[in-house]
PDB file of N, CA, C and O and ligand atoms in Angstrom:
ATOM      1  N   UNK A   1      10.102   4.050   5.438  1.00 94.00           N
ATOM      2  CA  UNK A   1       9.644   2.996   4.538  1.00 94.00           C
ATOM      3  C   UNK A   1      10.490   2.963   3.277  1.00 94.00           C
ATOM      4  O   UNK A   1      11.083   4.012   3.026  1.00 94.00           O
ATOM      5  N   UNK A   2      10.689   1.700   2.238  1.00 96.00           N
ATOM      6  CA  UNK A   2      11.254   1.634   1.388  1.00 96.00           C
ATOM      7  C   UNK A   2      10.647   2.207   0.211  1.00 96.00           C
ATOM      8  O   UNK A   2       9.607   1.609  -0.064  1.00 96.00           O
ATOM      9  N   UNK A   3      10.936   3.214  -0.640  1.00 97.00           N
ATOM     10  CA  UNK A   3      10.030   3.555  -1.675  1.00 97.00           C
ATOM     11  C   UNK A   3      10.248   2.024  -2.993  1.00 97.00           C
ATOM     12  O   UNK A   3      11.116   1.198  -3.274  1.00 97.00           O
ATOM     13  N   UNK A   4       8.744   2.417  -3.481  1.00 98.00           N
ATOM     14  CA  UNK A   4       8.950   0.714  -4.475  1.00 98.00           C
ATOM     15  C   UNK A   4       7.870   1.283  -5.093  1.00 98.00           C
ATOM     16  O   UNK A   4       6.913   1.819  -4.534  1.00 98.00           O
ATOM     17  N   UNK A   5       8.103   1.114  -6.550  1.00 98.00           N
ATOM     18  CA  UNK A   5       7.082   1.327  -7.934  1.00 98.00           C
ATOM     19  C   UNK A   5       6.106   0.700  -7.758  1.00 98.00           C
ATOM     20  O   UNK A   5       6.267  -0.183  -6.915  1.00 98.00           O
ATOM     21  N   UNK A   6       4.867   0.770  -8.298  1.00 98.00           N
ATOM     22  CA  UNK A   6       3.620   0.389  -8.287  1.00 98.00           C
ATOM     23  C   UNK A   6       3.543  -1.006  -9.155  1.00 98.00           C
ATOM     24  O   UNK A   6       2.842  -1.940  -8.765  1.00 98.00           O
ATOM     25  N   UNK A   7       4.108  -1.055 -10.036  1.00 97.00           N
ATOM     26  CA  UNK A   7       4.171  -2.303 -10.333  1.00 97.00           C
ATOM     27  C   UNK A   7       5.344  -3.538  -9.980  1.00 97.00           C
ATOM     28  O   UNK A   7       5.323  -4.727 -10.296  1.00 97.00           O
ATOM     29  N   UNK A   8       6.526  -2.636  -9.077  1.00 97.00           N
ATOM     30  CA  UNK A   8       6.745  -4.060  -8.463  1.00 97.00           C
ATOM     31  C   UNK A   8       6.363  -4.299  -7.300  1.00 97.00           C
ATOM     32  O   UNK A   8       6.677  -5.408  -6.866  1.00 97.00           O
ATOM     33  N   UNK A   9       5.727  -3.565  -6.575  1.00 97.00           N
ATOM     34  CA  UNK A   9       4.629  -3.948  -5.376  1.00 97.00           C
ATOM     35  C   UNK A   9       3.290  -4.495  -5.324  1.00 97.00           C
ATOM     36  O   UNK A   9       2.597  -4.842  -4.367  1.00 97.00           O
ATOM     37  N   UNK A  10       3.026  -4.491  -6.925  1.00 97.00           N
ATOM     38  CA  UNK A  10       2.080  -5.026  -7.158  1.00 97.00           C
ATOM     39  C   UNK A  10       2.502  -6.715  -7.441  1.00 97.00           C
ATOM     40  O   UNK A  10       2.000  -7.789  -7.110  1.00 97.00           O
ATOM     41  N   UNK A  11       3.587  -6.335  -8.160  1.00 97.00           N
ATOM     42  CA  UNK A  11       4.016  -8.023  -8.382  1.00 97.00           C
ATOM     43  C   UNK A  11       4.609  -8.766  -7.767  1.00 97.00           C
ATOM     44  O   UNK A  11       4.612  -9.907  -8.228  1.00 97.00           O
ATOM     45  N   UNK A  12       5.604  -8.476  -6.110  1.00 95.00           N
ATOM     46  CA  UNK A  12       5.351  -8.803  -5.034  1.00 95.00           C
ATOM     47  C   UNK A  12       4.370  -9.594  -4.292  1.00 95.00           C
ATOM     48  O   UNK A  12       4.386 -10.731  -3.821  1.00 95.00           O
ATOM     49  N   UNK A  13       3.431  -8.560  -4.336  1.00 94.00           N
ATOM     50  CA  UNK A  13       1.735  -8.845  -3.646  1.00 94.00           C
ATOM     51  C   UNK A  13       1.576 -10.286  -4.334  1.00 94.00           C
ATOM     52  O   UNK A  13       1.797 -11.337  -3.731  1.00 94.00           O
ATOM     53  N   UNK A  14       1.160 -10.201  -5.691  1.00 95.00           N
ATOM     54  CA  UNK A  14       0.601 -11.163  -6.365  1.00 95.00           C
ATOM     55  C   UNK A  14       1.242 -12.581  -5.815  1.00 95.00           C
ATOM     56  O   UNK A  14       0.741 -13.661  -5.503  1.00 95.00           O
ATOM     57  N   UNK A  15       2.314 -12.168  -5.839  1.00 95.00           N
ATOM     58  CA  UNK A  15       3.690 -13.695  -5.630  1.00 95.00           C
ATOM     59  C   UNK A  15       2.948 -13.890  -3.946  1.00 95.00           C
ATOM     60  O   UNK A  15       2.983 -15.037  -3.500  1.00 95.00           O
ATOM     61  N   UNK A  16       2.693 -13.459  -3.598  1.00 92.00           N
ATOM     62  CA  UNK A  16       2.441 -13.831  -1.720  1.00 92.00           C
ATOM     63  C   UNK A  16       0.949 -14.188  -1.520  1.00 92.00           C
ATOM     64  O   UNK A  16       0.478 -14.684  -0.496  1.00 92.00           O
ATOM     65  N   UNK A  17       0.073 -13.767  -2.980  1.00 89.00           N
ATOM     66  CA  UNK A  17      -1.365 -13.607  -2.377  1.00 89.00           C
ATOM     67  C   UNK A  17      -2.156 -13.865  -3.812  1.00 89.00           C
ATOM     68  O   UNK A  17      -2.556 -12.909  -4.477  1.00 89.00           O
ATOM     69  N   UNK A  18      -2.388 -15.531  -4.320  1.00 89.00           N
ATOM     70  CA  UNK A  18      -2.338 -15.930  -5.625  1.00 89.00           C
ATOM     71  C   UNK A  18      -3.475 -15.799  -5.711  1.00 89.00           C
ATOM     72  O   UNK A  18      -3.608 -16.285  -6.834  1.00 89.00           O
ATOM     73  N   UNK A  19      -4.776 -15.430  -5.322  1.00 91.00           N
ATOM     74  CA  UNK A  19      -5.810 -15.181  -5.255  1.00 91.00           C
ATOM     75  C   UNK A  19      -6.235 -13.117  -5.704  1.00 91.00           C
ATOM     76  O   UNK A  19      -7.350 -12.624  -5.873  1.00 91.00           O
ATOM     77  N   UNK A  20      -5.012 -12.491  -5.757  1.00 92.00           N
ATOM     78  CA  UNK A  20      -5.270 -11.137  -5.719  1.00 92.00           C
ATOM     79  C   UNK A  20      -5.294 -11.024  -7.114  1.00 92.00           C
ATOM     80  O   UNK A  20      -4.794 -12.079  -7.507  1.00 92.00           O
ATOM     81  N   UNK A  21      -5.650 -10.207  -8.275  1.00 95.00           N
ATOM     82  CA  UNK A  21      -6.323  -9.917  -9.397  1.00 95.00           C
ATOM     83  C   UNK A  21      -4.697  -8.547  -9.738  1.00 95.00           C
ATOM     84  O   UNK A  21      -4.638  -7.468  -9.149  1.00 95.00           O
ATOM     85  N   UNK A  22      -3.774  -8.961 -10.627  1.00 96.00           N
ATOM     86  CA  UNK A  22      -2.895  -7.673 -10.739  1.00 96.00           C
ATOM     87  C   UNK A  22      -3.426  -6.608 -10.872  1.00 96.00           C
ATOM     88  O   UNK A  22      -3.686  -5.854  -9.935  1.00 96.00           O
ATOM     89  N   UNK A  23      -3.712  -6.346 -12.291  1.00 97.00           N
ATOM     90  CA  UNK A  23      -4.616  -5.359 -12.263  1.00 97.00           C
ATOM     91  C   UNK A  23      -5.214  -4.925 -12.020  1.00 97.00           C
ATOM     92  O   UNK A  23      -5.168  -3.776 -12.458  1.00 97.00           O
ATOM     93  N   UNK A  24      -6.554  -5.280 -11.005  1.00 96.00           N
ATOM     94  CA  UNK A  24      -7.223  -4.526 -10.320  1.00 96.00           C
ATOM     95  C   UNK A  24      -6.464  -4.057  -8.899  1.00 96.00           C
ATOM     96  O   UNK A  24      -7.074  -3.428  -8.034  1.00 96.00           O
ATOM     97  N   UNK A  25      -5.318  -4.368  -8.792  1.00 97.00           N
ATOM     98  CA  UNK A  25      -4.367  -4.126  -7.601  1.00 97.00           C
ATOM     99  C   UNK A  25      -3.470  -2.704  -8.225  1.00 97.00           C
ATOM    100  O   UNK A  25      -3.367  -1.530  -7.871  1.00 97.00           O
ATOM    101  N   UNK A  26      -3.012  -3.399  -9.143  1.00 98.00           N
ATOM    102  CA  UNK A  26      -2.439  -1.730 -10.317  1.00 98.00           C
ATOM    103  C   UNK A  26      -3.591  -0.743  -9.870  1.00 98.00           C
ATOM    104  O   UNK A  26      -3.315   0.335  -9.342  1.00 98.00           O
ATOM    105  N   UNK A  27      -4.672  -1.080 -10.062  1.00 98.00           N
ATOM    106  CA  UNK A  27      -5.806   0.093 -10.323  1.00 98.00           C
ATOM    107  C   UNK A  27      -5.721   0.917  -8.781  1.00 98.00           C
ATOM    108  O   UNK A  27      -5.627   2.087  -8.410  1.00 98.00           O
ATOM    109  N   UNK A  28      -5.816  -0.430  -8.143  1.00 97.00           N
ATOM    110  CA  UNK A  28      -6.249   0.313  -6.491  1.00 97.00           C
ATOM    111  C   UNK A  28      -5.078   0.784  -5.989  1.00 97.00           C
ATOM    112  O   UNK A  28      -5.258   1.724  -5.215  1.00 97.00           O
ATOM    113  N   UNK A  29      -3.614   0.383  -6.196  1.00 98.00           N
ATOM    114  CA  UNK A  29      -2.572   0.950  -6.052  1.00 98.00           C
ATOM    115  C   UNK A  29      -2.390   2.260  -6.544  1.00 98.00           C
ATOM    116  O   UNK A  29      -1.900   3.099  -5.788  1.00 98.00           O
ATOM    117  N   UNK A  30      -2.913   2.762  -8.430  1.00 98.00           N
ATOM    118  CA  UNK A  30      -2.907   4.341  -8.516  1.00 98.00           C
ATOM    119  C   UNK A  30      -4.005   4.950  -7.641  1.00 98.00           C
ATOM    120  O   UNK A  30      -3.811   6.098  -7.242  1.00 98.00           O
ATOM    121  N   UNK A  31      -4.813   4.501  -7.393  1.00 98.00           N
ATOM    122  CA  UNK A  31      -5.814   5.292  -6.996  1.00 98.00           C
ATOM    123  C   UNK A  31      -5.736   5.928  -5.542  1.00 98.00           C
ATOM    124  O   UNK A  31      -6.060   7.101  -5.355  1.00 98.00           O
ATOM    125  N   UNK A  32      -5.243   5.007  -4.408  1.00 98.00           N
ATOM    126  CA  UNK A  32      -4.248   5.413  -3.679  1.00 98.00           C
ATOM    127  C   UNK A  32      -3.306   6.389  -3.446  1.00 98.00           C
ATOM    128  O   UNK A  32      -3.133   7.282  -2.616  1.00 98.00           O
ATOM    129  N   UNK A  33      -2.834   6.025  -4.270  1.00 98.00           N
ATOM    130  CA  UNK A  33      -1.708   7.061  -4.482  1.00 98.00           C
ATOM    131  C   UNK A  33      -1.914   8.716  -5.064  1.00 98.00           C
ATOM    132  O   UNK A  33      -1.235   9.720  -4.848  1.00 98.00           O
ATOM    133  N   UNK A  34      -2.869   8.557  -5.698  1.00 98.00           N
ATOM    134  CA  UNK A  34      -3.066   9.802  -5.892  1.00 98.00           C
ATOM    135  C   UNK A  34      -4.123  10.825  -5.262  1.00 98.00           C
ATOM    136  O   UNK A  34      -4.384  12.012  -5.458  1.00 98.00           O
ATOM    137  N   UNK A  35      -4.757   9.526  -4.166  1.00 98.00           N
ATOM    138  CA  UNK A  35      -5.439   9.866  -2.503  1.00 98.00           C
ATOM    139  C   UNK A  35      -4.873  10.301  -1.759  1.00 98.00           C
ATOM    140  O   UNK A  35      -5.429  11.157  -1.071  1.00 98.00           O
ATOM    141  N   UNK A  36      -3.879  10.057  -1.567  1.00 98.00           N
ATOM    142  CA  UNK A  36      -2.487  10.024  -0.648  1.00 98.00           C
ATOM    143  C   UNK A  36      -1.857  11.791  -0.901  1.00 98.00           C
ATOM    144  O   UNK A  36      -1.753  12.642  -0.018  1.00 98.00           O
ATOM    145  N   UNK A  37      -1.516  11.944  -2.363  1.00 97.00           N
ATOM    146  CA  UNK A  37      -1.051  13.105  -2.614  1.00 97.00           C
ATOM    147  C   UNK A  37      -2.087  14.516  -2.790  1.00 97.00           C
ATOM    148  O   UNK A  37      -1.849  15.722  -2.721  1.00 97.00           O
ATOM    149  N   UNK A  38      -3.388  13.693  -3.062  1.00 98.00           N
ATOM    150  CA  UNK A  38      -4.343  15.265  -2.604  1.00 98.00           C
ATOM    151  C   UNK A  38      -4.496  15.325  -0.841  1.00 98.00           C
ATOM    152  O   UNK A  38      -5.408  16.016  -0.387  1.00 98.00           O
ATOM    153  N   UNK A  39      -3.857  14.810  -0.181  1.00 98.00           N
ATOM    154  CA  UNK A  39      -3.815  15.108   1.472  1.00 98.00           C
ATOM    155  C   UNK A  39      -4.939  13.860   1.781  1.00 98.00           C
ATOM    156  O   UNK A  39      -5.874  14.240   2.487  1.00 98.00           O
ATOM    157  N   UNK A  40      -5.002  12.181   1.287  1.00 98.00           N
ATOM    158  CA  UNK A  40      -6.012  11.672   2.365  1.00 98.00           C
ATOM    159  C   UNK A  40      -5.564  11.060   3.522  1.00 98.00           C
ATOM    160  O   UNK A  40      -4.713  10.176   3.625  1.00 98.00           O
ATOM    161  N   UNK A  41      -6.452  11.811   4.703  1.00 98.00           N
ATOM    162  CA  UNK A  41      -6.099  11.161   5.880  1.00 98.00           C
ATOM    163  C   UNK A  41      -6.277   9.496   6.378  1.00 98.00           C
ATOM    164  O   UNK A  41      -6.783   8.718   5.569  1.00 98.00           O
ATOM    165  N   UNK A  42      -5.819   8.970   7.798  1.00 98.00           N
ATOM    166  CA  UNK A  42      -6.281   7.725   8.573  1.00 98.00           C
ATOM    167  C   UNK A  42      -7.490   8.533   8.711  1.00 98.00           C
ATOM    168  O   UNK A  42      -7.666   9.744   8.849  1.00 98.00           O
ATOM    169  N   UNK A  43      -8.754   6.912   8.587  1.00 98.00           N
ATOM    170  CA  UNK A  43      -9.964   7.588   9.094  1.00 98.00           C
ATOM    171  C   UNK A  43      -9.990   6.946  10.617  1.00 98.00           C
ATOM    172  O   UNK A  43     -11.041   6.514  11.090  1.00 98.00           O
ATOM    173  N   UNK A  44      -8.904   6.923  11.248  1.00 98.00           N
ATOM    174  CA  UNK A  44      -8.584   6.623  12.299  1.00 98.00           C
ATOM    175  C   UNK A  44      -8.378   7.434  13.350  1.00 98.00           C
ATOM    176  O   UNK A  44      -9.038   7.819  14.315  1.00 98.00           O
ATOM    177  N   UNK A  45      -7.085   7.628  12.836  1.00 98.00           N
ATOM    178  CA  UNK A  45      -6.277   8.508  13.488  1.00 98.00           C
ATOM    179  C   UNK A  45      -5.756   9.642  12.290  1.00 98.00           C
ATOM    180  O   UNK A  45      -4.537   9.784  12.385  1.00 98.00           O
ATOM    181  N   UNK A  46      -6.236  10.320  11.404  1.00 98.00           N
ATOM    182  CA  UNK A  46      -5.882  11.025  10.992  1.00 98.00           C
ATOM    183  C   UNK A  46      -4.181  11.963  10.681  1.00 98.00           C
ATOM    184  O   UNK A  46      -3.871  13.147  10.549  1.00 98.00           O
ATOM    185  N   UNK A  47      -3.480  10.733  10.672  1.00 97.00           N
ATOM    186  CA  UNK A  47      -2.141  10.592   9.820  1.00 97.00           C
ATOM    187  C   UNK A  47      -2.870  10.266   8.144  1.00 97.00           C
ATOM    188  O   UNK A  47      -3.895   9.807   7.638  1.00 97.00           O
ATOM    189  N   UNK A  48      -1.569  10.849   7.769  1.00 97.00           N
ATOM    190  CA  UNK A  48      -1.465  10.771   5.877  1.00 97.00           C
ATOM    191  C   UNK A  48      -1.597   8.943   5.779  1.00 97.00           C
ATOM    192  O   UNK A  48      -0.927   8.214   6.510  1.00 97.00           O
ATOM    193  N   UNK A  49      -2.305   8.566   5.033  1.00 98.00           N
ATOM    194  CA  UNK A  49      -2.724   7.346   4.751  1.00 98.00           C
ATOM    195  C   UNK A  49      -1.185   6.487   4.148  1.00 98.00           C
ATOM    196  O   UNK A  49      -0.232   7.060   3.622  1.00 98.00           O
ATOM    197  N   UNK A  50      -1.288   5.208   4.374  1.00 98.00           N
ATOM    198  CA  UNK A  50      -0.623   4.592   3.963  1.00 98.00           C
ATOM    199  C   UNK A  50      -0.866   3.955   2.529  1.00 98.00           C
ATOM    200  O   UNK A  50      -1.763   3.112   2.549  1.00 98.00           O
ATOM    201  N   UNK A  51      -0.257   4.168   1.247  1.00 98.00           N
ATOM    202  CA  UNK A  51      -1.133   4.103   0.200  1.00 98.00           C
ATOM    203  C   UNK A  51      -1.237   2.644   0.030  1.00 98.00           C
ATOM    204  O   UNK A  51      -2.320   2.064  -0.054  1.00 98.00           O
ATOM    205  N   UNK A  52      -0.106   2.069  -0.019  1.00 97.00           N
ATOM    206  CA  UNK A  52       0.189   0.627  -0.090  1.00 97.00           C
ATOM    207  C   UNK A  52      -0.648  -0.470   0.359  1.00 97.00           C
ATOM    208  O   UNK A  52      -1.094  -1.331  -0.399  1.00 97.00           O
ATOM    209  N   UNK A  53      -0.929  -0.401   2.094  1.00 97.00           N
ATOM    210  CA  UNK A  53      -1.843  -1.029   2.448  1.00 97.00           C
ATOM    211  C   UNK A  53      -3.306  -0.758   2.183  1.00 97.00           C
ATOM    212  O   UNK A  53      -4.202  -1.578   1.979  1.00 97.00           O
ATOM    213  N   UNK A  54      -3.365   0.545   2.227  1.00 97.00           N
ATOM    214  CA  UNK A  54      -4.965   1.137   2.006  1.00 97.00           C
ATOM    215  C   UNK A  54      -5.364   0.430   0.548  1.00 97.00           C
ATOM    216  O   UNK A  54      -6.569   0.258   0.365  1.00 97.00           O
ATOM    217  N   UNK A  55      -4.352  -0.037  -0.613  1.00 97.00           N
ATOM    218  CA  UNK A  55      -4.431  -0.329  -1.513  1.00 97.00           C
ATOM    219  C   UNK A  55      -5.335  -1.728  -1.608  1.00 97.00           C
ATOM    220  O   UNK A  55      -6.331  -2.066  -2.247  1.00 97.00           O
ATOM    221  N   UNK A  56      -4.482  -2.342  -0.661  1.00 93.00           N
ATOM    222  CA  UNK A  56      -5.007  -3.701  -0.294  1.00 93.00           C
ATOM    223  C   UNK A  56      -6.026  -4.135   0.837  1.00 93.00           C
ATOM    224  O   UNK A  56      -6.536  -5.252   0.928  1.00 93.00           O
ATOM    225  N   UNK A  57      -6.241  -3.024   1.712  1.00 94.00           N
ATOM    226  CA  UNK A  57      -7.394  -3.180   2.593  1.00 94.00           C
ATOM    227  C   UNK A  57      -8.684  -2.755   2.458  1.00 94.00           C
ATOM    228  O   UNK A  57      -9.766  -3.106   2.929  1.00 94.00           O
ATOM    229  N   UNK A  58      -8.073  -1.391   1.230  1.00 94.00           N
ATOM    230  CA  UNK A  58      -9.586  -0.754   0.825  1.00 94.00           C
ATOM    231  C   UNK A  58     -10.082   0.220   1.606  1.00 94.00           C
ATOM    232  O   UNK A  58     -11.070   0.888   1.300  1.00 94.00           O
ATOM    233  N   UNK A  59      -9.246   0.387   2.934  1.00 96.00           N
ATOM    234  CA  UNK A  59      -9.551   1.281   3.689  1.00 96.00           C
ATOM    235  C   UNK A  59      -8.484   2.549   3.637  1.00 96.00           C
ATOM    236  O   UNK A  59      -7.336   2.294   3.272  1.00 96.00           O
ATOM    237  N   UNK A  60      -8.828   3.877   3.985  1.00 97.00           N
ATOM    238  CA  UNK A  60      -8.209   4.949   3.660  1.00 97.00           C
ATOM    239  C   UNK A  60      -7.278   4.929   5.415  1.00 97.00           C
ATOM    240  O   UNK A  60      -7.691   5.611   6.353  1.00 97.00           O
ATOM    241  N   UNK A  61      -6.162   4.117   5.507  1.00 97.00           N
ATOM    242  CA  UNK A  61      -5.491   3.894   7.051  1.00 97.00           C
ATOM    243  C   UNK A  61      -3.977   4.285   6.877  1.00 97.00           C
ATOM    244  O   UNK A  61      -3.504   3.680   5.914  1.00 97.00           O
ATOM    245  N   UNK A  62      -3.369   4.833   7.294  1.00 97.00           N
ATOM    246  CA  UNK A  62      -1.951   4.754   8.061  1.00 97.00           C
ATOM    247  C   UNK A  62      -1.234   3.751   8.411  1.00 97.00           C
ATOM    248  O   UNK A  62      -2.033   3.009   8.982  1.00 97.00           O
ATOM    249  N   UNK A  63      -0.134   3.225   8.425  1.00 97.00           N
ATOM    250  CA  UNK A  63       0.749   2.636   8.688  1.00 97.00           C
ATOM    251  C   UNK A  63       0.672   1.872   9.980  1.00 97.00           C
ATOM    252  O   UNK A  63       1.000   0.691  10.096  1.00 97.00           O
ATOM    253  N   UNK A  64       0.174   2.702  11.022  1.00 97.00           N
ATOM    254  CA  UNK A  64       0.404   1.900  12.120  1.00 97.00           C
ATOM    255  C   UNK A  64      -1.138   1.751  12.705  1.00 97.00           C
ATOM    256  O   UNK A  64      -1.377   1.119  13.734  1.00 97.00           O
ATOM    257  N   UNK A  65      -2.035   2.338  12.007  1.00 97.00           N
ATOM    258  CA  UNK A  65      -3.454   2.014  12.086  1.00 97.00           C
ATOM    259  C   UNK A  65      -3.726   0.678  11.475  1.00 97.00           C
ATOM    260  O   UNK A  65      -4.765   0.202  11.933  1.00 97.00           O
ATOM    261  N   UNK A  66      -3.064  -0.180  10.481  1.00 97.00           N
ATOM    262  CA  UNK A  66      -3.373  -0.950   9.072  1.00 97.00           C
ATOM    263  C   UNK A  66      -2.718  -2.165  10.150  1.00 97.00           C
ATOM    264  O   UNK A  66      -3.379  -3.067  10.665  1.00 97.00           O
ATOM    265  N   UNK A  67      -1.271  -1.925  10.330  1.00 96.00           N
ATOM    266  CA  UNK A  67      -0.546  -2.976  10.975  1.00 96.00           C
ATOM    267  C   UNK A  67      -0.339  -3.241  12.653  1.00 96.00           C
ATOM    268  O   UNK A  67      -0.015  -4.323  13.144  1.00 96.00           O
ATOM    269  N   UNK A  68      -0.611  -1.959  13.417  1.00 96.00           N
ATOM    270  CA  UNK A  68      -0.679  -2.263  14.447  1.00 96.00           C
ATOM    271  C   UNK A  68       0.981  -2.039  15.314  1.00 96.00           C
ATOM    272  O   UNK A  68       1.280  -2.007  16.508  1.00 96.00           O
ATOM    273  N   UNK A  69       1.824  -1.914  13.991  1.00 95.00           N
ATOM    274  CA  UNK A  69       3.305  -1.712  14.656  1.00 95.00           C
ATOM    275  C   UNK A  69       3.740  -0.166  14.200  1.00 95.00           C
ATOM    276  O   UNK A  69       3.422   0.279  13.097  1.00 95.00           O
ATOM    277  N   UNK A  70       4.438   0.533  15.094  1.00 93.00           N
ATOM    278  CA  UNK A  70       5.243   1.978  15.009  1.00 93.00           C
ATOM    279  C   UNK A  70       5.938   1.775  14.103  1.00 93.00           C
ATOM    280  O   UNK A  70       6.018   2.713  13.309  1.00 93.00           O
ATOM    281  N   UNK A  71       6.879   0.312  13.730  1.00 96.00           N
ATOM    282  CA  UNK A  71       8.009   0.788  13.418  1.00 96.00           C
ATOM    283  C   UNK A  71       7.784   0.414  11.449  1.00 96.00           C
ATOM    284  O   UNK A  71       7.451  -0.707  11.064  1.00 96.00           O
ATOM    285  N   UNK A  72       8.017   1.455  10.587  1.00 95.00           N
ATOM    286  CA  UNK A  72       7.812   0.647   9.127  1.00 95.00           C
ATOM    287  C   UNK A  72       9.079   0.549   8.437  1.00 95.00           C
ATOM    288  O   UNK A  72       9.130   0.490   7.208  1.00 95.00           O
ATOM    289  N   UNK A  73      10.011   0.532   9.111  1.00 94.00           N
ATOM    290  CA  UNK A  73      11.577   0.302   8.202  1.00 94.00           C
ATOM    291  C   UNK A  73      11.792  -0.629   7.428  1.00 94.00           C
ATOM    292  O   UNK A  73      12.691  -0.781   6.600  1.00 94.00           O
ATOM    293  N   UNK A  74      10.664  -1.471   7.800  1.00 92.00           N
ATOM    294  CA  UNK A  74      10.460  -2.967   6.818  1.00 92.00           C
ATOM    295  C   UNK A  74       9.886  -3.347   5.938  1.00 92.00           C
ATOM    296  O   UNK A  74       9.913  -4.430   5.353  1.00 92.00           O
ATOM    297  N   UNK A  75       9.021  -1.987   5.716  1.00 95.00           N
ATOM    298  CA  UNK A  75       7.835  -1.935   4.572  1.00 95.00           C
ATOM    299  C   UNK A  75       7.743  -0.784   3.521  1.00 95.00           C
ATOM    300  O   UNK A  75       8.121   0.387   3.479  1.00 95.00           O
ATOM    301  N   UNK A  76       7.205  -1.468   2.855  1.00 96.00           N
ATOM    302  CA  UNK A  76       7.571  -0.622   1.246  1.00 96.00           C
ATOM    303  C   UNK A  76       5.987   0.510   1.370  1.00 96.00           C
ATOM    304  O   UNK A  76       4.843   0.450   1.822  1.00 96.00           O
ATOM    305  N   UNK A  77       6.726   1.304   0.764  1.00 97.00           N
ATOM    306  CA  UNK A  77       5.336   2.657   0.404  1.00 97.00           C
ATOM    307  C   UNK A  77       5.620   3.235  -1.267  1.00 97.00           C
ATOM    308  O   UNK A  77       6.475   3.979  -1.749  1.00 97.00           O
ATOM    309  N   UNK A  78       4.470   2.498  -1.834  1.00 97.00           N
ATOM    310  CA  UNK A  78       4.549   2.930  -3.542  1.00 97.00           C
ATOM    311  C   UNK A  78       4.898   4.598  -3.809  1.00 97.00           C
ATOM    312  O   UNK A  78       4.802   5.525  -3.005  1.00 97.00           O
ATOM    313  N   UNK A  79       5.233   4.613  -4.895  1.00 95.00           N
ATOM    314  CA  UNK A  79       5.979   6.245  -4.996  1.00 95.00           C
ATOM    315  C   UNK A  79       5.642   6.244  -6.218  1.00 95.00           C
ATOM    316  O   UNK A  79       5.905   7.213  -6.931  1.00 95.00           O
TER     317      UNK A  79
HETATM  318 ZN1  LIG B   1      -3.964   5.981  11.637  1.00 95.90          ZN
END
């Protein structure tokens, strides 16, 4: 995955999804992230969560639990 700051993935998002709230996306984006780094799992499949999407789904999921595809060379993961 591409690593990408929290606030330009947040301001990304916003540009694609004019209905999403920045800041409360900032919020759910740290919060994530620092889910992510105390070890939270997929409550799926129990891979390390994807923070990015979990950010935006609200759910604590993985990469290929969230999207459904193996491959993420195309997608950004906040750092
Ligand atoms: Zn999973």
């Amino acid at each position: 995955m591409t690593p990408i700051s929290i606030t330009k993935f947040a301001d990304m998002t916003v540009k694609h999804n004019k209905n999403v709230n920045r800041q409360e996306l900032i919020a759910s984006l740290k919060a994530t992230l620092v889910a992510k780094k105390n070890g939270a799992s997929c409550v799926l499949c129990g891979a390390p969560i994807w923070a990015a999407g979990s950010a935006i789904t609200g759910t604590d999921m993985c990469f290929t639990c969230t999207t459904g595809e193996a491959d993420d060379s195309e997608d950004y993961e906040i750092v």
